[in-house]
Amino acid sequence: MSRQTFLQHLTLITMKTVVIIENEAIELKALVDLFEHWQKEINILTAKKERAAITIMSQQQVDLVVCDLSPVSTLDDFSLLTHTFPYIPCIALTNNDGFTPKEVIRRGASHCLDKPVDTSSLLINAGKLLDSATSGTVKGIPIHSFLQMLEVEEKTCTLQVNRLHDTGLLYIKNGALIGAETKNFTGEAAAHLILSWQETVIRIRFFNGQRKRQINKPLISIIMEAFRLHGEKGKSDNAASPGNKQQLPLQHLSTLGKPIPLQIGSRVQLEFPHLDSLFESVMVGMLQENYLIVTNPQPSADMEDLVGGEQRVVVKYVHKGRVWMFKSQLLKAVDSPSQLLFFEYPGVIHYHELRKVRRTVIFIPSTFQINEEPEIYGTLVDLSTAGGLWQIKHKNDTPLPQIDINTSVQLRCLLPGVKEEQQINGRVRNMQIAPAETRIGIEFENLQPHLADTIGQYLYSLESLGN
C-alpha cells in the first residue's frame, strides 16, 4: 500500500484536549490564556498535581499534557503519569534547578522547556505533539496487515484497537511490536488476542517509550501464532456445536510453471529442525523452479549440517489474507557478498485461508465508474460474496480520476452463470498502487440475493474441483 493510500485511511480528529498541571494560580491563568488564544478548537482542563491529572485523563480523552515541574522535589508522580498514559505526549516545564532535561525526557517527557517559558517555542512544540497525539483512525484493514505496514516504515506509535466493548493497546517502537495490553492480558497473550479480533477500529496514537519490552519474537511469529490459536479455538467451538462444520483443511497449490506468491522484501519465518527458536528472514530473490534466496538470520557455520541434507526447513509467511508455508531443502549458505541462504524451489506450497468468506482468483473484464466520471476499463481478479479486487492497467494517455477510500463506485460486468451484464454497487476499502497497475479492494453494497447465490455457487464449485 502506498503512503498516499495509507493517509487516505486516516480520519482526522479536529477537537483536541490539553491538560495543564500548574500549582501557581497566576502562571496557570497565563498558560490557559495562551492556549485559548492560540487555537479555538482546544479544550483546556487544569489540575494542580499529577495525580489529579491522572484522574482526569482516566475519565476522558486527552491529547496533550503540559506539566510545570518547578515546585516539586521528585519526579515520581510525573513518572507515574507518563507510564500510565504512554500514548499521551507531555511537555515539561522546569526551573532547571532540580532536574536535568535529560532526566525529565528519560522519565517520559516529549519536550523539556526552561522557565520562564518562551511562548513561541511552547506553542510550536505543542502543535507538533497535538498533530502526532492521534494521527487518525483506520478501518477496513486487518490488524496484522497494518502492523506489517508500520514495520516496513519503522514507525513508533501506540495502536489503540477498539472492537465493540473491547479495547487493546499495541506498542510499536521503530516498527517492532514490543508490548501489548488488554483488560486481562499483557505481552504476547494480549497481542494474540487483539490480532484475532474482527471488525476493529484502530486509532494511531503517540508512544513515549515508557514501556519495557514485553515481546521479543519477530512480528511474523506473533501473527502466525495468533492465527494458530484462533484456528484452534474455532475448531473447539465447532466441535462443541454439532450443527457447525469443521474449518476448511489446509489448501495446496502447485508451483509448476508459475512463481510462488512471495514478493521480494517479504518477511518469512524459518523453522530449522535442529534449532528450538524461530527465525525471521527476508526474501531477496528467486530463480523460478530452481531456488529461492533469503537473508541468513544465523552464522553460516550453524547451517553446515543442513546443507544438502535430507532434513527440511519449514518456511512460512503471510500474503494477501493467507498464511503460506512449504518445506524446502537448504542448498547452500554463503557469506560473501552477503550472508544468504539458497533453498530449493518448492513444487507445492500450502496455505490457510484467513479471510472469513470464500474467494477465488478470477478474470472478469468489467468497467468501473465513480459518480459522473467516465467509465474506466479494468478486470476483476479476485472475487467473493463480500467483494472483489479490481485491477487497472496503467496507460500513459489515460490518467485515472481521484479515487479515495470509502468512495462509492459502480461495477458493470458479466458474472459467471449470468447471461446479462450486471451493475453492482460497491465501496472502495483499500488500494495498492504500483507503477504498472492499480489494485482496488471493493466491498459490495446491497448485492442482490440472486447474484450473491450465483457467486457463492461458483466459488463452491471451484473449491469442489480443487479437492
Short mmCIF file of N, CA, C and O in Angstrom, two decimals, residues 252-261 288-289 317 324 326 345-350:
data_model
loop_
_atom_site.label_atom_id
_atom_site.label_comp_id
_atom_site.label_asym_id
_atom_site.label_seq_id
_atom_site.Cartn_x
_atom_site.Cartn_y
_atom_site.Cartn_z
N HIS A 252 -3.76 -26.67 -0.96
CA HIS A 252 -2.49 -26.95 -1.64
C HIS A 252 -2.49 -26.28 -3.01
O HIS A 252 -3.52 -26.16 -3.67
N LEU A 253 -1.30 -25.87 -3.44
CA LEU A 253 -1.17 -25.18 -4.72
C LEU A 253 0.13 -25.61 -5.39
O LEU A 253 1.21 -25.51 -4.80
N SER A 254 0.03 -26.10 -6.62
CA SER A 254 1.22 -26.47 -7.37
C SER A 254 1.92 -25.22 -7.91
O SER A 254 1.27 -24.26 -8.31
N THR A 255 3.24 -25.24 -7.92
CA THR A 255 4.01 -24.09 -8.44
C THR A 255 4.54 -24.37 -9.84
O THR A 255 5.33 -23.57 -10.35
N LEU A 256 4.13 -25.48 -10.46
CA LEU A 256 4.64 -25.83 -11.78
C LEU A 256 4.29 -24.75 -12.80
O LEU A 256 3.12 -24.44 -13.02
N GLY A 257 5.30 -24.16 -13.38
CA GLY A 257 5.10 -23.17 -14.43
C GLY A 257 4.70 -21.80 -13.95
O GLY A 257 4.35 -20.94 -14.76
N LYS A 258 4.71 -21.55 -12.65
CA LYS A 258 4.33 -20.22 -12.16
C LYS A 258 5.11 -19.89 -10.89
O LYS A 258 5.49 -20.79 -10.12
N PRO A 259 5.37 -18.60 -10.66
CA PRO A 259 6.12 -18.21 -9.46
C PRO A 259 5.26 -18.37 -8.21
O PRO A 259 4.04 -18.27 -8.26
N ILE A 260 5.91 -18.63 -7.09
CA ILE A 260 5.16 -18.71 -5.84
C ILE A 260 4.76 -17.30 -5.41
O ILE A 260 5.44 -16.32 -5.73
N PRO A 261 3.64 -17.14 -4.70
CA PRO A 261 3.19 -15.81 -4.28
C PRO A 261 4.01 -15.28 -3.11
O PRO A 261 3.58 -15.27 -1.96
N GLN A 288 12.88 -19.00 -10.80
CA GLN A 288 11.70 -19.86 -10.83
C GLN A 288 12.06 -21.30 -11.18
O GLN A 288 12.82 -21.57 -12.11
N GLU A 289 11.50 -22.23 -10.37
CA GLU A 289 11.68 -23.67 -10.50
C GLU A 289 13.12 -24.11 -10.22
O GLU A 289 13.49 -25.26 -10.50
N TYR A 317 4.96 -17.61 5.70
CA TYR A 317 4.82 -16.17 5.53
C TYR A 317 3.34 -15.84 5.34
O TYR A 317 2.51 -16.73 5.08
N TRP A 324 0.93 -18.82 4.20
CA TRP A 324 1.52 -19.76 3.26
C TRP A 324 2.67 -20.50 3.92
O TRP A 324 3.36 -19.94 4.78
N PHE A 326 5.75 -23.94 3.21
CA PHE A 326 6.28 -25.06 2.42
C PHE A 326 7.56 -25.55 3.10
O PHE A 326 8.16 -24.86 3.92
N TYR A 345 13.53 -24.71 -4.89
CA TYR A 345 12.22 -24.16 -5.24
C TYR A 345 11.14 -25.20 -4.95
O TYR A 345 11.24 -26.35 -5.43
N PRO A 346 10.12 -24.86 -4.15
CA PRO A 346 9.13 -25.88 -3.78
C PRO A 346 8.22 -26.24 -4.95
O PRO A 346 7.81 -25.38 -5.73
N GLY A 347 7.89 -27.52 -5.05
CA GLY A 347 6.97 -27.95 -6.09
C GLY A 347 5.52 -27.71 -5.70
O GLY A 347 4.66 -27.50 -6.56
N VAL A 348 5.25 -27.72 -4.40
CA VAL A 348 3.90 -27.50 -3.88
C VAL A 348 4.00 -26.60 -2.66
O VAL A 348 4.91 -26.76 -1.83
N ILE A 349 3.09 -25.64 -2.54
CA ILE A 349 3.01 -24.82 -1.34
C ILE A 349 1.60 -24.96 -0.76
O ILE A 349 0.66 -25.35 -1.45
N HIS A 350 1.45 -24.65 0.50
CA HIS A 350 0.20 -24.86 1.21
C HIS A 350 -0.22 -23.54 1.86
O HIS A 350 0.61 -22.68 2.15
#
